[in-house]
Coordinates of C-alpha atoms in Angstrom, one line a residue:
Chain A
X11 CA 40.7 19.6 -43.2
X12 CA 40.5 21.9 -40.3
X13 CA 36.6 22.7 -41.0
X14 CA 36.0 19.1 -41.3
X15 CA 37.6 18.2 -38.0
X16 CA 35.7 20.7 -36.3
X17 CA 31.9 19.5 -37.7
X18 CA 33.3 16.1 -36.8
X19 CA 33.9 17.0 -33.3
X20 CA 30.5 19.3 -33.0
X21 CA 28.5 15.9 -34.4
X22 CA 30.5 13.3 -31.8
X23 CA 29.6 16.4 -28.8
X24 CA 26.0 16.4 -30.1
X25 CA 25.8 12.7 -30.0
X26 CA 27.3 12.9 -27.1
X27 CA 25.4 15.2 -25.2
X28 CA 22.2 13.7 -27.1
X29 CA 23.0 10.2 -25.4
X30 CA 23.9 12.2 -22.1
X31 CA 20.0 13.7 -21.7
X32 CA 18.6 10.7 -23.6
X33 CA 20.2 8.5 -20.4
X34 CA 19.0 11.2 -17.7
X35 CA 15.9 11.0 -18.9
X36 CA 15.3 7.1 -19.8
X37 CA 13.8 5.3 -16.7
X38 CA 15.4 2.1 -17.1
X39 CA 18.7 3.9 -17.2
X40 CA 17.4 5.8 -13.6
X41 CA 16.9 2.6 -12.1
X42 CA 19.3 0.5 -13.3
X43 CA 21.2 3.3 -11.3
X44 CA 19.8 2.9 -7.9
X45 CA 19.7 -0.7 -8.4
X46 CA 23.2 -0.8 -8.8
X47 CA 23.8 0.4 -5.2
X48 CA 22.2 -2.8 -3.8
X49 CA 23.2 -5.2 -6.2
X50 CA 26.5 -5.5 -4.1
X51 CA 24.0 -6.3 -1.2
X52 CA 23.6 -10.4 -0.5
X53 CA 22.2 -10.2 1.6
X54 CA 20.5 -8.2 5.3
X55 CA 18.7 -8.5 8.1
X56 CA 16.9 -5.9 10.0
X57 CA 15.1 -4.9 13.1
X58 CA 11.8 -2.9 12.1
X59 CA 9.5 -1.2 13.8
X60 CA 6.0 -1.0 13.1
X61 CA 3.7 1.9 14.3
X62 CA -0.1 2.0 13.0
X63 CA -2.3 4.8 13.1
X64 CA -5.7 4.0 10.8
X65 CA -9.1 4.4 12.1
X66 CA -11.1 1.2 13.2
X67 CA -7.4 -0.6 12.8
X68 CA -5.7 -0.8 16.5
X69 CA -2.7 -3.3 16.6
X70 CA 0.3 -2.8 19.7
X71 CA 3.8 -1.4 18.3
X72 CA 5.3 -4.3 16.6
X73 CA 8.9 -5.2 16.6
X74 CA 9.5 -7.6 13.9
X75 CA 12.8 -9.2 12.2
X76 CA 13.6 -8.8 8.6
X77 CA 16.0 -11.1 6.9
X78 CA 16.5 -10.9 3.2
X79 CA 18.8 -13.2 0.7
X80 CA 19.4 -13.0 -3.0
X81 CA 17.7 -13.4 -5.6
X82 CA 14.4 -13.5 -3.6
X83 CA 14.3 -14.8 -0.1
X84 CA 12.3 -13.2 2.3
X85 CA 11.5 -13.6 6.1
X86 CA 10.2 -11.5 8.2
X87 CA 10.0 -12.8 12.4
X88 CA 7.2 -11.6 14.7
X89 CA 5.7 -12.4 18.2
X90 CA 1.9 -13.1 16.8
X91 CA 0.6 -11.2 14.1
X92 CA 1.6 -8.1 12.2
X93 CA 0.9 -5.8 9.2
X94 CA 3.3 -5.0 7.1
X95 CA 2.7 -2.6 4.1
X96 CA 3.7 -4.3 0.4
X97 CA 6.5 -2.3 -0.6
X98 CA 7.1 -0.5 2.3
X99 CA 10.0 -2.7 3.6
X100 CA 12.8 -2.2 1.5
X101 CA 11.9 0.2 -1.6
X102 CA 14.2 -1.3 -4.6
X103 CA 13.4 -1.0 -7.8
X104 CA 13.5 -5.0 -8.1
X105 CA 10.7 -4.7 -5.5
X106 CA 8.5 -2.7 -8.3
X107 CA 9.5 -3.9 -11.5
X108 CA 8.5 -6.9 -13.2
X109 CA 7.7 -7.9 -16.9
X110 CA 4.2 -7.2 -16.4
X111 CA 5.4 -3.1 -16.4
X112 CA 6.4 -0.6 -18.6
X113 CA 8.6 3.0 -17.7
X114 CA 7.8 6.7 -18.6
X115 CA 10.0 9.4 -17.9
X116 CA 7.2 12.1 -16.2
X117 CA 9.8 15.0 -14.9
X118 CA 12.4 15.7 -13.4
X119 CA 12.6 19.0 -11.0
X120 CA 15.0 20.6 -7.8
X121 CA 14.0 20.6 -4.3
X122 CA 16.4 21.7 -1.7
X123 CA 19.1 21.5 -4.1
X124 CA 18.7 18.3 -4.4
X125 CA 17.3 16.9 -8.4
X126 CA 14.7 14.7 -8.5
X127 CA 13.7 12.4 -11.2
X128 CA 10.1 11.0 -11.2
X129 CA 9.1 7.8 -13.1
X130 CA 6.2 6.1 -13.6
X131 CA 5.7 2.4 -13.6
X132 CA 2.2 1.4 -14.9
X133 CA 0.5 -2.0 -15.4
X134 CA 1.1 -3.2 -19.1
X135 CA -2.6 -4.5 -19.4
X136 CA -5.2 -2.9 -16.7
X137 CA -5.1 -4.6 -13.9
X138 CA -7.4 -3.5 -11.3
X139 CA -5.4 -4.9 -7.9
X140 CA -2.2 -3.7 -9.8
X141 CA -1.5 0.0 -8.8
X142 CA 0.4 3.1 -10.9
X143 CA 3.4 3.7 -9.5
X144 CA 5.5 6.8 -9.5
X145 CA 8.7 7.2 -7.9
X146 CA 11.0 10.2 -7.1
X147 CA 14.5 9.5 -7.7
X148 CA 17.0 11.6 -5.4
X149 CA 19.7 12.2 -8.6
X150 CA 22.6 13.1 -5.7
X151 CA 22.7 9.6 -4.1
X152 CA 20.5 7.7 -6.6
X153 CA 17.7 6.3 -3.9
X154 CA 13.9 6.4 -4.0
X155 CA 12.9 9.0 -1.8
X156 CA 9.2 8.8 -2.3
X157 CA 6.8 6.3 -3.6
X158 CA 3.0 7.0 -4.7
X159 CA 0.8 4.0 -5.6
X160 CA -3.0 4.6 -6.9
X161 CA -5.1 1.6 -6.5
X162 CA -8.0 1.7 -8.6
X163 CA -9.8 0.5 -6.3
X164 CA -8.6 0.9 -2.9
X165 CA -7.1 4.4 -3.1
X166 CA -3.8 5.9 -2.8
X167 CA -0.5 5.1 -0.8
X168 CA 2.1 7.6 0.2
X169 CA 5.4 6.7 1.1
X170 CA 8.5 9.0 2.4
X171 CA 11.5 7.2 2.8
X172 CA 14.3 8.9 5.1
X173 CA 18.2 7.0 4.6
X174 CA 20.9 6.5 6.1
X175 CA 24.5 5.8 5.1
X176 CA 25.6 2.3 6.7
X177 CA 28.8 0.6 5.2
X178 CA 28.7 2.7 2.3
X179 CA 25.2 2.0 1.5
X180 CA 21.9 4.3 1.6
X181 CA 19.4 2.0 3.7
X182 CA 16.1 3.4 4.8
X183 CA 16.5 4.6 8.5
X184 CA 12.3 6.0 8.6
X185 CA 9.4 5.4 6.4
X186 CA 6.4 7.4 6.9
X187 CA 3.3 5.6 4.5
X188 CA -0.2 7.5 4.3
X189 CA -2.7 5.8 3.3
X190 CA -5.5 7.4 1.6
X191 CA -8.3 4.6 1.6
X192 CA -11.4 4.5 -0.3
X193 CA -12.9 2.2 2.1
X194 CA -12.2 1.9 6.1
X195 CA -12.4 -1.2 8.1
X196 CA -15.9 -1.0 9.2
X197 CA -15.9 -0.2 12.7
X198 CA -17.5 -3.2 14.3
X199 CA -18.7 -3.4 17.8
X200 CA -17.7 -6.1 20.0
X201 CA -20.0 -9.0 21.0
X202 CA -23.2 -7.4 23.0
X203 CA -26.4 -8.4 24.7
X204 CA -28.0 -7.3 20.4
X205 CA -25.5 -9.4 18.4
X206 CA -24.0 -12.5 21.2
X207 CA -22.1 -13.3 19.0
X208 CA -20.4 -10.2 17.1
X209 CA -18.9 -10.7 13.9
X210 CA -19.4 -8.5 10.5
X211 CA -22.2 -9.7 9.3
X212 CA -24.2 -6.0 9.5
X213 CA -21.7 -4.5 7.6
X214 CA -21.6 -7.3 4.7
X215 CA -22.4 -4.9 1.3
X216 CA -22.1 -2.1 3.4
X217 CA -20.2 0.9 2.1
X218 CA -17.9 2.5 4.6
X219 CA -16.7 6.0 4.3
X220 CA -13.3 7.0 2.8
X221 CA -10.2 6.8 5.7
X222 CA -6.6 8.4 6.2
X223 CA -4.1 6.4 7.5
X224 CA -0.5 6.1 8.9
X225 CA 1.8 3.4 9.3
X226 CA 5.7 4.5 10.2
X227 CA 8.1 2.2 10.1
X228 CA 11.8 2.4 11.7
X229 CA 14.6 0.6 10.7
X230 CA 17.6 -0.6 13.5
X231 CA 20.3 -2.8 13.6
X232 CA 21.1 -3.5 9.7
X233 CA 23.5 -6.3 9.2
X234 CA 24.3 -6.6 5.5
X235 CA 27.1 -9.0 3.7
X236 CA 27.2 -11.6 7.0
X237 CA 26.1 -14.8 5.3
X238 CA 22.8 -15.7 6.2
X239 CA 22.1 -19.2 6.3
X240 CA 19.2 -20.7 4.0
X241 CA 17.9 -22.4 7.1
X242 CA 16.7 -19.3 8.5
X243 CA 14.2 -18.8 5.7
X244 CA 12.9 -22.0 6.1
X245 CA 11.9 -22.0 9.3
X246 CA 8.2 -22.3 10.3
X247 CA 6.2 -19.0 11.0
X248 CA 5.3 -18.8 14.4
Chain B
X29 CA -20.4 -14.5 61.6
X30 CA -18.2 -17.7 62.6
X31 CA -21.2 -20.1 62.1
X32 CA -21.6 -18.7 59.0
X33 CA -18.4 -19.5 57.5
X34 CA -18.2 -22.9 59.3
X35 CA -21.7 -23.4 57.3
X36 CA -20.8 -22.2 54.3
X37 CA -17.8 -24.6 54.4
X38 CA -20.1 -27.4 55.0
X39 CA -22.1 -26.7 52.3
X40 CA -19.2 -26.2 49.9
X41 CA -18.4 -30.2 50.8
X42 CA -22.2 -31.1 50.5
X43 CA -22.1 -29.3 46.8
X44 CA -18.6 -31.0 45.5
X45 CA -20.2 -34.6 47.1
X46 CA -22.5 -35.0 44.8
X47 CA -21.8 -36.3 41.3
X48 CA -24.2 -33.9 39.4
X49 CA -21.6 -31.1 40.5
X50 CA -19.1 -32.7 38.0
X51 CA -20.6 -32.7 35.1
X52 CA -19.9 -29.4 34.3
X53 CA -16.5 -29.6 35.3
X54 CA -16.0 -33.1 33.3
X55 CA -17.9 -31.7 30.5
X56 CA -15.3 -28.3 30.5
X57 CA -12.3 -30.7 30.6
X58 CA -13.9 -33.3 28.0
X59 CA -15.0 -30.4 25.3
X60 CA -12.3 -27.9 25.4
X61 CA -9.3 -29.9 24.9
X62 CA -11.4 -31.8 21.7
X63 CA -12.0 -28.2 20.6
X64 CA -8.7 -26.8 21.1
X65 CA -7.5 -29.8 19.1
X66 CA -9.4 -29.6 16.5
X67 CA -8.5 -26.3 16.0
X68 CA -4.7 -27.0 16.2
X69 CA -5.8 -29.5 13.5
X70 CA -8.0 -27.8 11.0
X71 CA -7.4 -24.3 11.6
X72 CA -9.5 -21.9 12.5
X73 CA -11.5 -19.8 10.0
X74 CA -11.2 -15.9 10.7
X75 CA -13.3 -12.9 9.2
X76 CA -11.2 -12.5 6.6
X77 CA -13.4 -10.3 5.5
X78 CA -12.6 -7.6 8.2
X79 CA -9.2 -7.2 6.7
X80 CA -10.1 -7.0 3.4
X81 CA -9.9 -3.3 2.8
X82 CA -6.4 -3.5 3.7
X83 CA -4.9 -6.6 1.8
X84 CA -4.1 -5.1 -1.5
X85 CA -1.8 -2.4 0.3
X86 CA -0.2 -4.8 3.4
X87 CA 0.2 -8.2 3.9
X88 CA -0.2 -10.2 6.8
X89 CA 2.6 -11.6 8.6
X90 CA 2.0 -14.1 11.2
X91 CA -1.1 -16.2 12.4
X92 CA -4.1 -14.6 14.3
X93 CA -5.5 -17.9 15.0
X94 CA -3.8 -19.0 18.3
X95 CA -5.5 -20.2 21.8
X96 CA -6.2 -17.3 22.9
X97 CA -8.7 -16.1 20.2
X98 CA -10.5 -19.8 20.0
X99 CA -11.0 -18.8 23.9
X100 CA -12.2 -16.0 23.3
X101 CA -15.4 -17.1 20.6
X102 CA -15.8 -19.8 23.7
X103 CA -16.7 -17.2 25.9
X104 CA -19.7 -17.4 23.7
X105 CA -20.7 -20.0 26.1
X106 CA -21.3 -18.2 28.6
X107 CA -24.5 -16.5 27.2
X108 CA -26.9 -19.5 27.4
X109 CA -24.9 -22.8 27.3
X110 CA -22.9 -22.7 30.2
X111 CA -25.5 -21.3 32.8
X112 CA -26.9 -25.0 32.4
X113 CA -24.0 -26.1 34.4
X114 CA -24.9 -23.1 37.3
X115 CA -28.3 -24.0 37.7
X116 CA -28.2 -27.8 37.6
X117 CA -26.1 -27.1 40.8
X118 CA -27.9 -24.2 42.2
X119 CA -31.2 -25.3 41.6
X120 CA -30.5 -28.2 43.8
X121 CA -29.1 -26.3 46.5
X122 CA -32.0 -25.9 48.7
X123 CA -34.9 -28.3 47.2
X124 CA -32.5 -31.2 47.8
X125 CA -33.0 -30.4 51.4
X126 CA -36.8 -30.0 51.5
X127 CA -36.7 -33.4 49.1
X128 CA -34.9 -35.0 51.9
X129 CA -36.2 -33.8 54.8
X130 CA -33.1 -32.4 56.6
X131 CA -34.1 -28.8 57.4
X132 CA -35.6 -30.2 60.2
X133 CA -32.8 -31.7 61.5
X134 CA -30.5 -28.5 60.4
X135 CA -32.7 -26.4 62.3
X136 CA -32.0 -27.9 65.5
X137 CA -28.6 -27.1 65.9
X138 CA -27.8 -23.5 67.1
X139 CA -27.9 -21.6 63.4
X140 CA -31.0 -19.2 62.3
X141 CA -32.9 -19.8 59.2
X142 CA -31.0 -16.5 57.8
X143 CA -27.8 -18.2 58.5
X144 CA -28.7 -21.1 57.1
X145 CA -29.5 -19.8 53.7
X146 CA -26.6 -17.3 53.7
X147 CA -24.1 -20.0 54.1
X148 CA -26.0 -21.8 51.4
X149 CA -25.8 -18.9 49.0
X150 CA -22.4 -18.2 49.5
X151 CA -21.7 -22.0 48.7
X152 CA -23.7 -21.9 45.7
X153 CA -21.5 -18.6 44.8
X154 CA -18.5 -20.7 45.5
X155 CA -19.1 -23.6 43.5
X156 CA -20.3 -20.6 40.3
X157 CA -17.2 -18.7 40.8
X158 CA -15.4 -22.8 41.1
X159 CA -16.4 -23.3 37.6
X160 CA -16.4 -20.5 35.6
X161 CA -12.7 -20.1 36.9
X162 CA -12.4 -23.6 35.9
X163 CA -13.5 -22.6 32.1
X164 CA -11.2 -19.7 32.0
X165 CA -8.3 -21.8 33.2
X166 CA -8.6 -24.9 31.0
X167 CA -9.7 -22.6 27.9
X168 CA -7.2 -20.3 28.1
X169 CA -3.9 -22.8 29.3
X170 CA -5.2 -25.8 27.6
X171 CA -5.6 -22.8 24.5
X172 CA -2.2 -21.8 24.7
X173 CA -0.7 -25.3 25.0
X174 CA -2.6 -27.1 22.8
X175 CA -3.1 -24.2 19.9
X176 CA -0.3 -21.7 20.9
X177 CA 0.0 -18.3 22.2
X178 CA -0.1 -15.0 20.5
X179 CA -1.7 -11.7 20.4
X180 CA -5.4 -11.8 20.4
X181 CA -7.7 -10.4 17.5
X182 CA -11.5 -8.7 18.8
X183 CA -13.7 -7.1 17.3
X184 CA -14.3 -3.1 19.0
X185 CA -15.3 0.1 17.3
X186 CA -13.7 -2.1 14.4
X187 CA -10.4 -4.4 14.6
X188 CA -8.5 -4.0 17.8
X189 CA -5.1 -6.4 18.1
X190 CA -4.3 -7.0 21.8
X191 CA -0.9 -8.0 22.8
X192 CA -0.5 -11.6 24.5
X193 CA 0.3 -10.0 28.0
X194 CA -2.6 -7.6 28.0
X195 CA -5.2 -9.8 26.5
X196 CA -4.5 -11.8 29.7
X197 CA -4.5 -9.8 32.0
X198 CA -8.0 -9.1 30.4
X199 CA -9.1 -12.7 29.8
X200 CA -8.7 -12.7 33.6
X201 CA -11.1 -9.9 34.3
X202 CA -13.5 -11.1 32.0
X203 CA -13.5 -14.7 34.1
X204 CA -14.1 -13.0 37.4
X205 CA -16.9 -10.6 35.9
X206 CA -18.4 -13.4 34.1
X207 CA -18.4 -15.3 37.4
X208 CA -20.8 -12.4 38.6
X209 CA -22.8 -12.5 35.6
X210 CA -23.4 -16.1 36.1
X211 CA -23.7 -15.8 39.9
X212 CA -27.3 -14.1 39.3
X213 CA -28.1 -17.3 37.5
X214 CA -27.3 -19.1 40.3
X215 CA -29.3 -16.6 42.3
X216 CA -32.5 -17.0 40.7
X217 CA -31.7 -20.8 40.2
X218 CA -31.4 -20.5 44.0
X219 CA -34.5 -18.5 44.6
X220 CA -37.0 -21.3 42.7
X221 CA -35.2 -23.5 44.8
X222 CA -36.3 -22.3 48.0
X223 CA -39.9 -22.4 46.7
X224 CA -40.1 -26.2 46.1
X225 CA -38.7 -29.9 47.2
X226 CA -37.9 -30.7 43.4
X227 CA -34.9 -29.7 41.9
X228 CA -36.2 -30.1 38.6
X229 CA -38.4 -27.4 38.6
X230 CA -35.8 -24.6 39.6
X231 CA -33.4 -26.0 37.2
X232 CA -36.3 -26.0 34.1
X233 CA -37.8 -23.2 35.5
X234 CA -34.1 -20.9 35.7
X235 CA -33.7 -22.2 32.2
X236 CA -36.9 -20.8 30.9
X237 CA -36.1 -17.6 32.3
X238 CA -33.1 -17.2 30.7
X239 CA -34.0 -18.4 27.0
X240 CA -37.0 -16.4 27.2
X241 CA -35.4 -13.1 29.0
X242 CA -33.0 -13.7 25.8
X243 CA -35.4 -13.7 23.1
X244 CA -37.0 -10.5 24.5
X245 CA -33.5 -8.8 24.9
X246 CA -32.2 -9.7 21.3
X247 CA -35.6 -9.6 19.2
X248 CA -35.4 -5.4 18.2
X249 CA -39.2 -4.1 18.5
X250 CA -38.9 -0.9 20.0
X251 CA -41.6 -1.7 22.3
X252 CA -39.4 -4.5 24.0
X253 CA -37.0 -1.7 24.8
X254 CA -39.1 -0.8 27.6
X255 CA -38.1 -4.1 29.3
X256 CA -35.1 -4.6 28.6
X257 CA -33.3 -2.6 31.9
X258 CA -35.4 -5.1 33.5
X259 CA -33.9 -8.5 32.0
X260 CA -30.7 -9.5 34.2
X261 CA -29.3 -11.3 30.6
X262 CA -29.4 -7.4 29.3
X263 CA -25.9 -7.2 31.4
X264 CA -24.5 -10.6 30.2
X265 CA -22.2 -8.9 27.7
X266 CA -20.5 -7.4 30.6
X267 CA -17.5 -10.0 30.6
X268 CA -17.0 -9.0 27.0
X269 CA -16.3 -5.6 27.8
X270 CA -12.7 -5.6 29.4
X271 CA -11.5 -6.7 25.6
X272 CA -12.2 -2.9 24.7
X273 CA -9.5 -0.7 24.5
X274 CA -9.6 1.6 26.5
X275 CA -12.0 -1.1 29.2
X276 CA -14.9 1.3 29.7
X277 CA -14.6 1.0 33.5
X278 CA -17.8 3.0 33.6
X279 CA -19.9 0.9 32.0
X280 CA -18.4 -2.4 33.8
X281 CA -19.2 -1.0 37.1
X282 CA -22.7 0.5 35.6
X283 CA -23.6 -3.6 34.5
X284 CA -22.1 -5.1 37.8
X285 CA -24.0 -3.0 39.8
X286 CA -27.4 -3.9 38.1
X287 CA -26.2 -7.3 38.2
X288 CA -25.5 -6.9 42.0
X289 CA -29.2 -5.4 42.3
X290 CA -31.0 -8.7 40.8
X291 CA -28.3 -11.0 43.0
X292 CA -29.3 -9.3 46.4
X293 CA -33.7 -9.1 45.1
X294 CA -33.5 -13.0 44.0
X295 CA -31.4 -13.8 47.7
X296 CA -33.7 -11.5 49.5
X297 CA -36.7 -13.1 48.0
X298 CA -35.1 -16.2 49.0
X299 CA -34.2 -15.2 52.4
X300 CA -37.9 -14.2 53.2
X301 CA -39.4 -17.2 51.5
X302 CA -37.2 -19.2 53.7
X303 CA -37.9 -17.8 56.7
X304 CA -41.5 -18.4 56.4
X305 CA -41.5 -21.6 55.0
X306 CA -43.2 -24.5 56.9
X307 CA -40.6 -26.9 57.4
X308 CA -42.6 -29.0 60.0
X309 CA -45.4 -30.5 57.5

């Protein structure tokens, strides 16, 4: 009876543990984690800060205002015109999944103490605009600390996302993108006495030499969970 | 000093009394608010193109289609369309006179022949600067109102996005450079002038220079290059150059003072011509 007990408790603590490192290690189990954090979020709105740095690309510091609203709603304000990188805003992992993706597990490792957890999130079918994804999981306060996309064709995309705690949630306070381009913007001169008229025509076909990048974006003034109205996403664009 | 200004001033009301004076300013205030509209209607259709290397990593937030970048591509203008307005004016300046006879009658009262043509320079100056100013304004405020406001897209050393404040300040510095640029149309408008009773000879004459000074700046046979310093239109693009970032300050005052060279040899040529021209036969 006794010996029975006991390889009945050492198969539930296999189990157990087995279902323990098979949920540390499934993906969807990683980010169903993180998600969790901001699935009590309704919704936000933001004050970010754009600074670019990429050769042959020149734009002023941009202040824009970023209001989002569950499931989906989106709006971002700005005075003219603005870049903004894809998934640079608000990295989620609603912002990266979708049924056209599948998970892998790739590692998991310690830096500073800290464990990580990196996943990959890959196109089902090949999808040449559609990048690899990887994300680093921080396993302390479940967040996505870092973000790599490879572009086929365009190169890669680096981003470092810094947090900080406001009402109990980890929101990104910096994120630092690199861009690692295949192509730059080619660097077109303005109009002159050879071309009146300017424009890009010379460089139409033209292949342009690989380009580094930087676009760092600062976050201010979060206000999350204070009812934002539906009329503010429908708004015209100005 | 005094006779000239008092001269100059009575010049300035010959010039805006006569109707062919206002067609540039009616066609300006007649074209731009049809284009500006038009463009508030049916967009405006950007190079695309130029931001193409960065659209599968950002998106675009925000219009760069706005009043001040349609007046900016009508800047464009300024290279050969516009000067028609300068030297339909200009050319007239002093043949008008000879037509009618009234040097004669000028040249009795107590003001020299140099006078006479400084004042008339310096009005022909005033009505240029008049109506390049008068571009700037209705482009850019008729722009603004009619299309809206926002920062300004250019192409330099690749894409360069100018805020609305500073592309401004620069649209403003563009207009008064232009204004110089154009001002040595009105000079050599103003020298064929002096040489003949018929305005439409300067006027053709001014025109040809410029179309053909153009086709021997823009065609690219090396042997051309040898010319080109000597082609006034080789300085035109000067009022494009405050919409680099940083303004090459260098090269502005480098293209001005050329500019300022051709303005004083077409006046001087003037001046002398003048002042021995036979205005008793």
């Amino acid at each position: 009876m006794k010996r029975s007990l006991r390889i009945t408790t050492i198969i539930i603590l296999t189990l157990l543990s087995v279902h323990n490192l098979k949920s540390q290690t499934d993906p969807r189990a990683i980010l169903d984690k993180v998600q969790a954090q901001y699935d009590a979020i309704e919704d936000y709105q933001v004050s970010v800060h754009l600074n670019v740095d990429i050769k042959n690309f020149r734009m002023p510091n941009k202040t824009m205002r970023v209001y989002f609203k569950k499931p989906d709603k989106v709006k971002i304000k700005t005075s003219g015109f603005a870049i903004v990188p894809r998934f640079g805003l608000m990295p989620t992992p609603a912002t990266f999944l979708n049924d056209s993706v599948q998970l892998e597990y790739v590692r998991s490792f310690r830096e500073n103490a800290i464990a990580y957890h990196v996943i990959s999130v890959q196109p089902k079918k090949e999808i040449k605009t559609s990048p690899a994804i990887y994300l680093r999981v921080n396993a302390q306060r479940w967040t996505i600390d870092r973000v790599q996309l490879e572009y086929q064709q365009i190169g890669t995309t680096e981003m470092d996302i810094v947090y900080q705690n406001m009402a109990g949630f980890w929101l990104p306070e910096t994120t630092k993108i690199l861009f690692d381009l295949k192509h730059s913007i080619p660097p077109v001169e303005r109009p002159n006495i050879d071309r009146p008229f300017g424009g890009m025509e010379q460089y139409a076909g033209n292949d342009t030499q690989p380009v580094r990048g930087y676009v760092t974006i600062t976050f201010t003034n979060f206000f999350i969970n204070k009812g934002l109205k539906d009329a503010v996403f429908e708004e015209e664009d100005y | 000093m005094l006779l000239i200004i008092k001269a100059t001033k009575l010049e300035l009301i010959k010039i805006f009394s006569k109707w062919r004076t206002y067609i540039g300013f009616a066609t300006v205030a007649v074209l731009i608010p049809l284009i500006m509209w038009l463009v508030r209607k049916y967009g405006f259709g950007l190079e695309n193109q130029a931001l193409r290397s960065l659209g599968d990593s950002f998106e675009f937030v925000g219009s760069l289609a706005n009043g001040l970048l349609v007046s900016y591509y009508l800047m464009n203008v300024l290279w050969v369309h516009f000067p028609f307005f300068i030297v339909l004016v200009a050319g007239d300046v002093m043949a008008s006179e000879g037509a009618s006879g009234t040097y004669r009658l000028w040249l009795t009262r107590p003001i020299g022949r140099f006078q006479v043509i400084t004042s008339k320079f310096l009005a022909t100056f005033g009505y240029t600067l008049a109506i390049v100013l008068f571009m700037g304004l209705c482009s850019i405020g008729l722009g603004l109102l009619i299309v809206g406001g926002g920062d300004l897209f250019v192409f330099d050393k690749g894409i360069l996005i100018l805020s609305q404040g500073d592309a401004l300040q620069r649209f403003l510095l563009a207009y008064l450079i232009a204004a110089w640029a154009q001002m040595a149309v009105a000079a050599l408008a103003f020298m064929f002038s002096t040489w003949t009773n018929n305005s439409v000879g300067p006027i053709i004459g001014t025109y040809a220079v410029i179309v053909v000074s153009m086709i021997l700046a823009v065609i690219k046979i090396p042997a051309l290059e040898i010319i080109r310093p000597y082609l006034f239109v080789s300085y035109f693009d000067v009022f494009f150059m405050p919409f680099s970032d940083p303004i090459p300050w260098g090269e502005i005052g480098v293209s001005l003072l050329k500019l300022t060279v051709f303005i004083l040899t077409f006046f001087g040529i003037s001046a002398v011509s003048f002042l021995k021209k036979d205005i008793c036969t």
